[in-house]
Structures are given as structure tokens and as C-alpha cells.
Amino acid sequence: MAKQRVALECLSYHATASAESTAELVSRHVPSALQLNLYSHQFDDMELDNKDTCTAAIRMFKDMNMIKKFRIPYEVLCRWILSVQKNYRPVKYHNWRHALNVTQTMFALLRTGKMAGFISDQEVLGLMVACLSHDLDHRGTNNAFQSKTDSPLAMLYSTSTMEHHHFDQCVMILNSEGNNIFQVLKPEDYRQVMDTVQQAILSTDLEQYFKTKPQFLQVVRNGQPDWHDSHNKKREYIIVLI
Ligand SMILES: [Zn+2]
């Protein structure tokens, strides 16, 4: 157990953004959402360098008023974003820029599509955090690959293997020193936000998506204003940009 704790301490230290890069991001100018084209579905991250992608992420949290509403210390937000960026691998698709694009799509749905008016602030925060974190430490291989190769991850989780891992990585970063953007949240708010993050990340499993999609289409056809799971009273999430 002591060995495991030492390994976790090491992991946590190296997973976290450096003091220098955090200080640099804190002092960096954050362009407006309009300047970054964040309200549009035509947003193009290719125009941004890696540092600009971080300021774009900050802008989305600022624009949704999350920093003020949940009293997120600015330095902690900057460090957390850099740490999330650091924990994406340079794979072809499921990389940091994919996470940023998914977050921007959510942002456009919430702001331009006005979805934020239909859900709670805790859900807005949870969805934004979930989008940015939803493919953390993706290795470019899918759940079937984990299972067929008997990977340690598949031994940990037999279903939604990678999605559980992405959520675990998300929690690991939040628990690393100076990265907990939820540190001032009331216990009840914290529980609601983390529930949303977990449910939204696990919903990115394609298998879940294809199970849930017909129900979702039915809800849309019926014109139902809300979509709750009648058994556990939780809202269902369907994240289409996996
Ligand atoms: Zn994804």
C-alpha cells in the first residue's frame, strides 16, 4: 500500500502543470468569445496555437460565468486546464484539440442554442468539465482492444473500460494539489457537479450511445421538454461528438 501511495504521489506530481506555465497562462490576455469565434459551429481550432487553445478554454468558463458563480480561483482554473491538456496523449484523434472541440460544441449549444436556460448551473459546470476531460489519457485504442489484449484496464472495468478510465483520470487531476476547481463548492453542489461529470463521461461510450439514441429520438419526436431517467431521477446525457 505504501508503494502504491508513493506511485500515486509521483503520478500526481508529474500530471500537474508546472508553476511557470501556470503563471504564464494566468498573465495571458484572454480574447473575447466573439474574437475566438466560440459562439459558432464554424469554430476552427487550427487557427490557434497550443497556448491559445488554453485561453479559449478559459474564455468559455468565463463566458458561462462559472468562475464567479462557483468562486473558482483563477490560478486554479489555469493550472487545471494546463494539467488536463498535459494528460492527453498525442494520438491522431482523441487528443487535447478533440477535447477542446467537444467543449466548444457544448459551449455553442449552451450559449447560442440557449440550452443553459433549461439546466442548472451545476449541470452547466459539470458538462463543461466533462467535455474537456472526457477522453483523458486515451491511447488511440478502443474498449474491444482492451478486452482482447487482457489489458489491466479491462481487468479493472469490464464495461465502458476506457470511459471509466477517462473519469478516473479526471478525478485524479482534480485531486492533485492546486487543481481542484471545485474546492469552494458546497457539499450538495459538489455532489451534483461530480454526478454530472461522471454520467456525461460514461455516456461517451458508443455502446451506451446506441442504446440511448432511440429513446432520445423518441423524446424529440414527442416534444418532451425534459428528459429524466424515471428510475434514478437523473438526467440522461447523450454526447454525440465522441
Ligand atoms: Zn471524444
PDB file of C-alpha atoms and ligand atoms in Angstrom:
ATOM      1  CA  MET A   1       0.000   0.000   0.000  1.00  0.00           C
ATOM      2  CA  ALA A   2       2.871   2.367   0.798  1.00  0.00           C
ATOM      3  CA  LYS A   3       4.386   1.633  -2.640  1.00  0.00           C
ATOM      4  CA  GLN A   4       1.067   2.380  -4.272  1.00  0.00           C
ATOM      5  CA  ARG A   5       0.794   5.687  -2.402  1.00  0.00           C
ATOM      6  CA  VAL A   6       4.318   6.690  -3.474  1.00  0.00           C
ATOM      7  CA  ALA A   7       3.438   5.816  -7.095  1.00  0.00           C
ATOM      8  CA  LEU A   8       0.262   7.906  -6.828  1.00  0.00           C
ATOM      9  CA  GLU A   9       2.174  10.859  -5.364  1.00  0.00           C
ATOM     10  CA  CYS A  10       4.654  10.657  -8.279  1.00  0.00           C
ATOM     11  CA  LEU A  11       1.844  10.385 -10.819  1.00  0.00           C
ATOM     12  CA  SER A  12       0.005  13.308  -9.303  1.00  0.00           C
ATOM     13  CA  TYR A  13       3.151  15.485  -9.312  1.00  0.00           C
ATOM     14  CA  HIS A  14       4.015  14.775 -12.950  1.00  0.00           C
ATOM     15  CA  ALA A  15       0.397  15.003 -14.092  1.00  0.00           C
ATOM     16  CA  THR A  16       0.178  18.575 -12.849  1.00  0.00           C
ATOM     17  CA  ALA A  17       1.143  21.680 -14.823  1.00  0.00           C
ATOM     18  CA  SER A  18       4.345  23.454 -13.746  1.00  0.00           C
ATOM     19  CA  ALA A  19       4.338  26.667 -11.702  1.00  0.00           C
ATOM     20  CA  GLU A  20       5.979  28.520 -14.630  1.00  0.00           C
ATOM     21  CA  SER A  21       3.423  27.510 -17.255  1.00  0.00           C
ATOM     22  CA  THR A  22       0.572  28.293 -14.829  1.00  0.00           C
ATOM     23  CA  ALA A  23       1.975  31.774 -14.084  1.00  0.00           C
ATOM     24  CA  GLU A  24       2.345  32.420 -17.819  1.00  0.00           C
ATOM     25  CA  LEU A  25      -1.262  31.424 -18.539  1.00  0.00           C
ATOM     26  CA  VAL A  26      -2.568  33.489 -15.603  1.00  0.00           C
ATOM     27  CA  SER A  27      -0.941  36.629 -17.042  1.00  0.00           C
ATOM     28  CA  ARG A  28      -2.022  35.927 -20.613  1.00  0.00           C
ATOM     29  CA  HIS A  29      -4.653  38.078 -22.304  1.00  0.00           C
ATOM     30  CA  VAL A  30      -7.909  36.192 -22.892  1.00  0.00           C
ATOM     31  CA  PRO A  31      -9.602  37.278 -26.160  1.00  0.00           C
ATOM     32  CA  SER A  32     -13.391  37.578 -26.279  1.00  0.00           C
ATOM     33  CA  ALA A  33     -15.624  34.679 -27.318  1.00  0.00           C
ATOM     34  CA  LEU A  34     -16.508  36.608 -30.480  1.00  0.00           C
ATOM     35  CA  GLN A  35     -12.851  37.134 -31.380  1.00  0.00           C
ATOM     36  CA  LEU A  36     -12.242  33.385 -30.923  1.00  0.00           C
ATOM     37  CA  ASN A  37     -15.431  32.525 -32.868  1.00  0.00           C
ATOM     38  CA  LEU A  38     -16.578  30.381 -29.918  1.00  0.00           C
ATOM     39  CA  TYR A  39     -20.304  31.010 -30.400  1.00  0.00           C
ATOM     40  CA  SER A  40     -20.244  29.486 -33.867  1.00  0.00           C
ATOM     41  CA  HIS A  41     -20.423  25.904 -35.104  1.00  0.00           C
ATOM     42  CA  GLN A  42     -17.823  27.038 -37.657  1.00  0.00           C
ATOM     43  CA  PHE A  43     -15.208  27.396 -34.894  1.00  0.00           C
ATOM     44  CA  ASP A  44     -11.796  26.274 -36.151  1.00  0.00           C
ATOM     45  CA  ASP A  45      -9.098  25.361 -33.622  1.00  0.00           C
ATOM     46  CA  MET A  46      -6.444  25.111 -36.360  1.00  0.00           C
ATOM     47  CA  GLU A  47      -6.095  28.904 -36.222  1.00  0.00           C
ATOM     48  CA  LEU A  48      -4.987  28.664 -32.578  1.00  0.00           C
ATOM     49  CA  ASP A  49      -1.574  27.613 -31.242  1.00  0.00           C
ATOM     50  CA  ASN A  50      -1.405  25.373 -28.159  1.00  0.00           C
ATOM     51  CA  LYS A  51      -1.343  28.316 -25.733  1.00  0.00           C
ATOM     52  CA  ASP A  52      -4.301  29.955 -27.487  1.00  0.00           C
ATOM     53  CA  THR A  53      -6.301  26.742 -27.054  1.00  0.00           C
ATOM     54  CA  CYS A  54      -5.920  27.171 -23.268  1.00  0.00           C
ATOM     55  CA  THR A  55      -7.100  30.784 -23.356  1.00  0.00           C
ATOM     56  CA  ALA A  56     -10.080  29.625 -25.471  1.00  0.00           C
ATOM     57  CA  ALA A  57     -10.945  27.129 -22.716  1.00  0.00           C
ATOM     58  CA  ILE A  58     -10.658  29.878 -20.074  1.00  0.00           C
ATOM     59  CA  ARG A  59     -12.904  32.155 -22.140  1.00  0.00           C
ATOM     60  CA  MET A  60     -15.660  29.515 -22.246  1.00  0.00           C
ATOM     61  CA  PHE A  61     -15.660  29.145 -18.433  1.00  0.00           C
ATOM     62  CA  LYS A  62     -15.591  32.960 -18.044  1.00  0.00           C
ATOM     63  CA  ASP A  63     -18.357  33.499 -20.571  1.00  0.00           C
ATOM     64  CA  MET A  64     -20.620  30.966 -18.842  1.00  0.00           C
ATOM     65  CA  ASN A  65     -19.965  32.953 -15.640  1.00  0.00           C
ATOM     66  CA  MET A  66     -18.709  29.769 -13.965  1.00  0.00           C
ATOM     67  CA  ILE A  67     -15.718  31.492 -12.302  1.00  0.00           C
ATOM     68  CA  LYS A  68     -17.912  33.964 -10.400  1.00  0.00           C
ATOM     69  CA  LYS A  69     -20.857  31.631  -9.716  1.00  0.00           C
ATOM     70  CA  PHE A  70     -18.726  28.862  -8.229  1.00  0.00           C
ATOM     71  CA  ARG A  71     -15.915  31.129  -6.938  1.00  0.00           C
ATOM     72  CA  ILE A  72     -13.246  29.231  -8.868  1.00  0.00           C
ATOM     73  CA  PRO A  73      -9.825  30.762  -8.103  1.00  0.00           C
ATOM     74  CA  TYR A  74      -8.403  31.955 -11.451  1.00  0.00           C
ATOM     75  CA  GLU A  75      -4.955  30.449 -10.862  1.00  0.00           C
ATOM     76  CA  VAL A  76      -6.508  27.063 -10.019  1.00  0.00           C
ATOM     77  CA  LEU A  77      -8.597  27.172 -13.201  1.00  0.00           C
ATOM     78  CA  CYS A  78      -5.483  27.943 -15.287  1.00  0.00           C
ATOM     79  CA  ARG A  79      -3.464  25.152 -13.638  1.00  0.00           C
ATOM     80  CA  TRP A  80      -6.329  22.674 -14.050  1.00  0.00           C
ATOM     81  CA  ILE A  81      -6.726  23.469 -17.781  1.00  0.00           C
ATOM     82  CA  LEU A  82      -2.971  23.055 -18.338  1.00  0.00           C
ATOM     83  CA  SER A  83      -2.979  19.792 -16.376  1.00  0.00           C
ATOM     84  CA  VAL A  84      -5.893  18.465 -18.447  1.00  0.00           C
ATOM     85  CA  GLN A  85      -4.027  19.437 -21.635  1.00  0.00           C
ATOM     86  CA  LYS A  86      -0.890  17.672 -20.354  1.00  0.00           C
ATOM     87  CA  ASN A  87      -2.788  14.431 -19.706  1.00  0.00           C
ATOM     88  CA  TYR A  88      -3.958  14.000 -23.285  1.00  0.00           C
ATOM     89  CA  ARG A  89      -1.629  11.861 -25.386  1.00  0.00           C
ATOM     90  CA  PRO A  90      -0.552  12.970 -28.884  1.00  0.00           C
ATOM     91  CA  VAL A  91      -2.781  10.382 -30.605  1.00  0.00           C
ATOM     92  CA  LYS A  92      -4.316  11.117 -34.011  1.00  0.00           C
ATOM     93  CA  TYR A  93      -7.898  11.823 -32.928  1.00  0.00           C
ATOM     94  CA  HIS A  94      -8.668  11.543 -29.209  1.00  0.00           C
ATOM     95  CA  ASN A  95      -6.247  14.300 -28.247  1.00  0.00           C
ATOM     96  CA  TRP A  96      -6.445  17.670 -26.457  1.00  0.00           C
ATOM     97  CA  ARG A  97      -7.744  19.503 -29.519  1.00  0.00           C
ATOM     98  CA  HIS A  98     -10.574  16.982 -29.883  1.00  0.00           C
ATOM     99  CA  ALA A  99     -11.490  17.651 -26.224  1.00  0.00           C
ATOM    100  CA  LEU A 100     -11.419  21.406 -26.873  1.00  0.00           C
ATOM    101  CA  ASN A 101     -13.660  20.998 -29.930  1.00  0.00           C
ATOM    102  CA  VAL A 102     -16.180  18.923 -27.973  1.00  0.00           C
ATOM    103  CA  THR A 103     -16.172  21.578 -25.217  1.00  0.00           C
ATOM    104  CA  GLN A 104     -16.673  24.349 -27.784  1.00  0.00           C
ATOM    105  CA  THR A 105     -19.616  22.446 -29.311  1.00  0.00           C
ATOM    106  CA  MET A 106     -21.158  22.119 -25.830  1.00  0.00           C
ATOM    107  CA  PHE A 107     -20.493  25.836 -25.265  1.00  0.00           C
ATOM    108  CA  ALA A 108     -22.244  26.734 -28.542  1.00  0.00           C
ATOM    109  CA  LEU A 109     -25.218  24.516 -27.580  1.00  0.00           C
ATOM    110  CA  LEU A 110     -25.421  26.165 -24.153  1.00  0.00           C
ATOM    111  CA  ARG A 111     -24.999  29.775 -25.347  1.00  0.00           C
ATOM    112  CA  THR A 112     -26.038  30.042 -28.995  1.00  0.00           C
ATOM    113  CA  GLY A 113     -28.541  27.175 -28.681  1.00  0.00           C
ATOM    114  CA  LYS A 114     -29.662  28.605 -25.294  1.00  0.00           C
ATOM    115  CA  MET A 115     -29.568  25.150 -23.645  1.00  0.00           C
ATOM    116  CA  ALA A 116     -28.106  26.699 -20.473  1.00  0.00           C
ATOM    117  CA  GLY A 117     -31.559  28.153 -19.732  1.00  0.00           C
ATOM    118  CA  PHE A 118     -33.019  24.663 -19.329  1.00  0.00           C
ATOM    119  CA  ILE A 119     -30.474  23.089 -16.994  1.00  0.00           C
ATOM    120  CA  SER A 120     -28.979  24.022 -13.622  1.00  0.00           C
ATOM    121  CA  ASP A 121     -25.690  25.907 -13.150  1.00  0.00           C
ATOM    122  CA  GLN A 122     -24.257  22.764 -11.550  1.00  0.00           C
ATOM    123  CA  GLU A 123     -25.088  20.808 -14.702  1.00  0.00           C
ATOM    124  CA  VAL A 124     -23.558  23.506 -16.919  1.00  0.00           C
ATOM    125  CA  LEU A 125     -20.317  23.361 -14.926  1.00  0.00           C
ATOM    126  CA  GLY A 126     -20.379  19.540 -14.867  1.00  0.00           C
ATOM    127  CA  LEU A 127     -20.927  19.310 -18.627  1.00  0.00           C
ATOM    128  CA  MET A 128     -18.132  21.781 -19.432  1.00  0.00           C
ATOM    129  CA  VAL A 129     -15.673  19.920 -17.179  1.00  0.00           C
ATOM    130  CA  ALA A 130     -16.834  16.563 -18.572  1.00  0.00           C
ATOM    131  CA  CYS A 131     -16.335  17.672 -22.186  1.00  0.00           C
ATOM    132  CA  LEU A 132     -12.797  18.894 -21.588  1.00  0.00           C
ATOM    133  CA  SER A 133     -11.923  15.727 -19.624  1.00  0.00           C
ATOM    134  CA  HIS A 134     -13.921  13.079 -21.484  1.00  0.00           C
ATOM    135  CA  ASP A 135     -11.033  11.394 -23.377  1.00  0.00           C
ATOM    136  CA  LEU A 136      -8.200  11.924 -20.874  1.00  0.00           C
ATOM    137  CA  ASP A 137      -5.249   9.561 -21.389  1.00  0.00           C
ATOM    138  CA  HIS A 138      -6.828   7.977 -24.472  1.00  0.00           C
ATOM    139  CA  ARG A 139      -4.319   5.631 -26.106  1.00  0.00           C
ATOM    140  CA  GLY A 140      -5.878   5.509 -29.564  1.00  0.00           C
ATOM    141  CA  THR A 141      -7.326   2.027 -28.967  1.00  0.00           C
ATOM    142  CA  ASN A 142     -10.924   1.109 -28.168  1.00  0.00           C
ATOM    143  CA  ASN A 143     -12.694  -0.951 -25.489  1.00  0.00           C
ATOM    144  CA  ALA A 144     -12.660  -4.113 -27.634  1.00  0.00           C
ATOM    145  CA  PHE A 145      -8.865  -3.805 -27.918  1.00  0.00           C
ATOM    146  CA  GLN A 146      -8.527  -3.537 -24.114  1.00  0.00           C
ATOM    147  CA  SER A 147     -10.665  -6.613 -23.677  1.00  0.00           C
ATOM    148  CA  LYS A 148      -8.956  -8.741 -26.376  1.00  0.00           C
ATOM    149  CA  THR A 149      -5.467  -7.905 -25.106  1.00  0.00           C
ATOM    150  CA  ASP A 150      -6.446  -8.524 -21.467  1.00  0.00           C
ATOM    151  CA  SER A 151      -5.138  -5.073 -20.574  1.00  0.00           C
ATOM    152  CA  PRO A 152      -5.049  -4.118 -16.871  1.00  0.00           C
ATOM    153  CA  LEU A 153      -7.712  -1.501 -17.661  1.00  0.00           C
ATOM    154  CA  ALA A 154     -10.080  -4.213 -18.917  1.00  0.00           C
ATOM    155  CA  MET A 155      -9.450  -6.145 -15.686  1.00  0.00           C
ATOM    156  CA  LEU A 156     -10.454  -3.050 -13.711  1.00  0.00           C
ATOM    157  CA  TYR A 157     -13.589  -2.327 -15.736  1.00  0.00           C
ATOM    158  CA  SER A 158     -15.266  -4.950 -17.904  1.00  0.00           C
ATOM    159  CA  THR A 159     -17.757  -2.469 -19.403  1.00  0.00           C
ATOM    160  CA  SER A 160     -17.138   1.091 -20.646  1.00  0.00           C
ATOM    161  CA  THR A 161     -13.477   0.359 -19.927  1.00  0.00           C
ATOM    162  CA  MET A 162     -11.861   3.485 -21.393  1.00  0.00           C
ATOM    163  CA  GLU A 163     -14.671   5.795 -20.280  1.00  0.00           C
ATOM    164  CA  HIS A 164     -14.209   4.714 -16.651  1.00  0.00           C
ATOM    165  CA  HIS A 165     -10.501   5.394 -17.075  1.00  0.00           C
ATOM    166  CA  HIS A 166     -11.150   8.881 -18.514  1.00  0.00           C
ATOM    167  CA  PHE A 167     -13.335   9.670 -15.490  1.00  0.00           C
ATOM    168  CA  ASP A 168     -10.702   8.277 -13.069  1.00  0.00           C
ATOM    169  CA  GLN A 169      -8.054  10.488 -14.705  1.00  0.00           C
ATOM    170  CA  CYS A 170     -10.387  13.454 -14.399  1.00  0.00           C
ATOM    171  CA  VAL A 171     -10.789  12.797 -10.662  1.00  0.00           C
ATOM    172  CA  MET A 172      -7.046  12.225 -10.257  1.00  0.00           C
ATOM    173  CA  ILE A 173      -6.292  15.665 -11.750  1.00  0.00           C
ATOM    174  CA  LEU A 174      -8.957  17.391  -9.650  1.00  0.00           C
ATOM    175  CA  ASN A 175      -7.477  15.756  -6.539  1.00  0.00           C
ATOM    176  CA  SER A 176      -3.937  16.873  -7.383  1.00  0.00           C
ATOM    177  CA  GLU A 177      -2.665  19.816  -5.372  1.00  0.00           C
ATOM    178  CA  GLY A 178      -3.757  23.193  -6.735  1.00  0.00           C
ATOM    179  CA  ASN A 179      -6.076  21.686  -9.369  1.00  0.00           C
ATOM    180  CA  ASN A 180      -9.379  21.412  -7.551  1.00  0.00           C
ATOM    181  CA  ILE A 181     -11.603  23.921  -9.322  1.00  0.00           C
ATOM    182  CA  PHE A 182     -14.489  22.668  -7.147  1.00  0.00           C
ATOM    183  CA  GLN A 183     -12.736  23.476  -3.861  1.00  0.00           C
ATOM    184  CA  VAL A 184     -15.221  26.145  -2.711  1.00  0.00           C
ATOM    185  CA  LEU A 185     -18.367  24.274  -3.743  1.00  0.00           C
ATOM    186  CA  LYS A 186     -20.957  23.418  -1.094  1.00  0.00           C
ATOM    187  CA  PRO A 187     -21.106  19.621  -0.482  1.00  0.00           C
ATOM    188  CA  GLU A 188     -24.500  19.373  -2.215  1.00  0.00           C
ATOM    189  CA  ASP A 189     -23.271  21.345  -5.271  1.00  0.00           C
ATOM    190  CA  TYR A 190     -20.091  19.258  -5.360  1.00  0.00           C
ATOM    191  CA  ARG A 191     -22.103  16.028  -5.425  1.00  0.00           C
ATOM    192  CA  GLN A 192     -24.360  17.296  -8.218  1.00  0.00           C
ATOM    193  CA  VAL A 193     -21.456  18.540 -10.353  1.00  0.00           C
ATOM    194  CA  MET A 194     -19.464  15.310  -9.920  1.00  0.00           C
ATOM    195  CA  ASP A 195     -22.556  13.200 -10.701  1.00  0.00           C
ATOM    196  CA  THR A 196     -22.984  15.150 -13.941  1.00  0.00           C
ATOM    197  CA  VAL A 197     -19.286  14.794 -14.831  1.00  0.00           C
ATOM    198  CA  GLN A 198     -19.356  11.043 -14.217  1.00  0.00           C
ATOM    199  CA  GLN A 199     -22.598  10.397 -16.042  1.00  0.00           C
ATOM    200  CA  ALA A 200     -21.605  12.553 -19.021  1.00  0.00           C
ATOM    201  CA  ILE A 201     -18.168  10.934 -19.418  1.00  0.00           C
ATOM    202  CA  LEU A 202     -19.573   7.403 -19.132  1.00  0.00           C
ATOM    203  CA  SER A 203     -22.216   8.362 -21.727  1.00  0.00           C
ATOM    204  CA  THR A 204     -19.490   8.828 -24.340  1.00  0.00           C
ATOM    205  CA  ASP A 205     -19.209   5.028 -24.644  1.00  0.00           C
ATOM    206  CA  LEU A 206     -20.521   4.284 -28.160  1.00  0.00           C
ATOM    207  CA  GLU A 207     -22.289   1.196 -26.853  1.00  0.00           C
ATOM    208  CA  GLN A 208     -24.262   3.378 -24.415  1.00  0.00           C
ATOM    209  CA  TYR A 209     -24.854   5.950 -27.127  1.00  0.00           C
ATOM    210  CA  PHE A 210     -26.503   3.456 -29.489  1.00  0.00           C
ATOM    211  CA  LYS A 211     -28.655   2.135 -26.619  1.00  0.00           C
ATOM    212  CA  THR A 212     -29.773   5.625 -25.595  1.00  0.00           C
ATOM    213  CA  LYS A 213     -30.176   7.203 -29.048  1.00  0.00           C
ATOM    214  CA  PRO A 214     -33.625   5.671 -29.871  1.00  0.00           C
ATOM    215  CA  GLN A 215     -35.010   6.903 -26.510  1.00  0.00           C
ATOM    216  CA  PHE A 216     -33.585  10.347 -27.212  1.00  0.00           C
ATOM    217  CA  LEU A 217     -35.132  10.478 -30.693  1.00  0.00           C
ATOM    218  CA  GLN A 218     -38.476   9.460 -29.183  1.00  0.00           C
ATOM    219  CA  VAL A 219     -38.240  12.309 -26.666  1.00  0.00           C
ATOM    220  CA  VAL A 220     -37.515  14.741 -29.533  1.00  0.00           C
ATOM    221  CA  ARG A 221     -40.416  13.393 -31.637  1.00  0.00           C
ATOM    222  CA  ASN A 222     -42.806  13.656 -28.664  1.00  0.00           C
ATOM    223  CA  GLY A 223     -41.633  17.198 -27.997  1.00  0.00           C
ATOM    224  CA  GLN A 224     -40.989  16.395 -24.332  1.00  0.00           C
ATOM    225  CA  PRO A 225     -39.348  19.379 -22.628  1.00  0.00           C
ATOM    226  CA  ASP A 226     -37.304  17.324 -20.159  1.00  0.00           C
ATOM    227  CA  TRP A 227     -35.533  14.009 -20.254  1.00  0.00           C
ATOM    228  CA  HIS A 228     -35.141  12.227 -16.936  1.00  0.00           C
ATOM    229  CA  ASP A 229     -34.434   8.621 -16.188  1.00  0.00           C
ATOM    230  CA  SER A 230     -37.629   7.664 -14.344  1.00  0.00           C
ATOM    231  CA  HIS A 231     -35.787   5.087 -12.200  1.00  0.00           C
ATOM    232  CA  ASN A 232     -32.940   7.083 -10.708  1.00  0.00           C
ATOM    233  CA  LYS A 233     -34.357  10.586 -11.323  1.00  0.00           C
ATOM    234  CA  LYS A 234     -31.141  11.577 -13.040  1.00  0.00           C
ATOM    235  CA  ARG A 235     -30.984  13.398 -16.286  1.00  0.00           C
ATOM    236  CA  GLU A 236     -29.704  11.301 -19.161  1.00  0.00           C
ATOM    237  CA  TYR A 237     -26.879  12.655 -21.244  1.00  0.00           C
ATOM    238  CA  ILE A 238     -26.165  11.907 -24.809  1.00  0.00           C
ATOM    239  CA  ILE A 239     -22.834  13.122 -26.032  1.00  0.00           C
ATOM    240  CA  VAL A 240     -22.741  12.800 -29.762  1.00  0.00           C
ATOM    241  CA  LEU A 241     -19.226  14.008 -30.502  1.00  0.00           C
ATOM    242  CA  ILE A 242     -17.316  11.031 -29.209  1.00  0.00           C
TER     243      ILE A 242
HETATM  244 ZN    ZN B   1     -14.110  12.012 -27.575  1.00  0.00          ZN
END
